[in-house]
Amino acid sequence: MRDTKESRLLLALLVAIAFALITVDLRGGEQSPVDGARQLAATVFGPVENGVASAVDPIGNAIAAVRDSDERHSRIARLEKENAELKARLGSDDRNRNRVRELDELLKRAGAGQYGIKAAEVIGIGAAQGFSWTVTIDAGSNDGIKRDMTVINGDGLVGRVTTVGPSTSTVLLANDPDFTVGTRIERTNELGFATGQGARPLSVQLLNGKAKVKPGDRLVTFGSQANRPFVPGVPVGEVMRVDPSSGELTRRLFVRPYAAFSRLDIVGVVVQAPRTDPRDTVLPAKPKPAPTVTVTVTPSPQDPGDQPQGEPDEQPLAVEPGATPRPDGQDQDQE
């Protein structure tokens, strides 16, 4: 509409009429003459308002849902982070408990054999110079480690030190094909040489081809001259199988090692050998056999009423006076 004198007069007139209707409506109360017009307007424009509201409400709900969703995502992300931290803490606690247990077993073995050890942690697997079975430990010359020292853990023999650096060393594991150690059988004192075979059991060649060996016999290290590279008495493993002797001068055994070479963590380098050979004192105690339970069944006295079914009770024969009992159960009159 153009801004003219007539349009201004019309606007003023409409404003005056509006004020007049408001005044009449307020004074009339429930009997207001404008009430009918209001109802008519509600009837006409009510559906339009509902339609607009139904169109606008989902948008408002969606906005609220998005806002709530962001809050829920934040809560979920926070809970997931706390859960991950808790799992990491629990996992760390489990690993620490395992390490404490391994260290405790290592100290027990070292104490039993009177070995002076330097504890170390396995920090690497394999060596740069090849594909041999080796590990790297976090102890070196600064810790008193030297080449050709025996390495043990809480289970038994692990290997020997081959390369020494200032803070790290390389250990050749006992299951490496280039590894050989002198052994002695606990029960018979038979001597032999154990050689690694990778993931397979150790191969032990006994010096006596007629030696009596059986599965379950246990082996320890025999020891080296000047206790290097091997100190005596370290548990090696148990005999799994014995090759039958075929007239050869030596006899071959297959031995399951005590140490789990794929799960090494805490080890000990023997930096001081024992004064005397510990012999078999480092071996773990043999498990006691379970007692055999013997059950003895004593038959109870048979009651007279416990007569087996199908068998007639034995009754005494009734003999009439003057009759002689016969074997067939019939009476025969005496003549």
CSV table of C-alpha atoms in Angstrom, one decimal, residues 56-73 75:
chain,number,residue,atom,x,y,z
A,56,VAL,CA,6.1,-27.4,13.6
A,57,ASP,CA,6.0,-29.8,16.6
A,58,PRO,CA,8.1,-32.6,14.9
A,59,ILE,CA,10.7,-30.0,14.1
A,60,GLY,CA,10.8,-28.9,17.7
A,61,ASN,CA,10.9,-32.5,18.8
A,62,ALA,CA,13.7,-33.2,16.4
A,63,ILE,CA,15.7,-30.3,17.7
A,64,ALA,CA,15.1,-31.5,21.3
A,65,ALA,CA,16.0,-35.0,20.3
A,66,VAL,CA,19.2,-33.9,18.6
A,67,ARG,CA,20.1,-31.9,21.7
A,68,ASP,CA,19.3,-34.9,23.9
A,69,SER,CA,21.2,-37.2,21.5
A,70,ASP,CA,24.3,-35.1,21.8
A,71,GLU,CA,24.1,-35.3,25.6
A,72,ARG,CA,23.6,-39.1,25.4
A,73,HIS,CA,26.5,-39.5,23.0
A,75,ARG,CA,27.6,-39.6,28.3
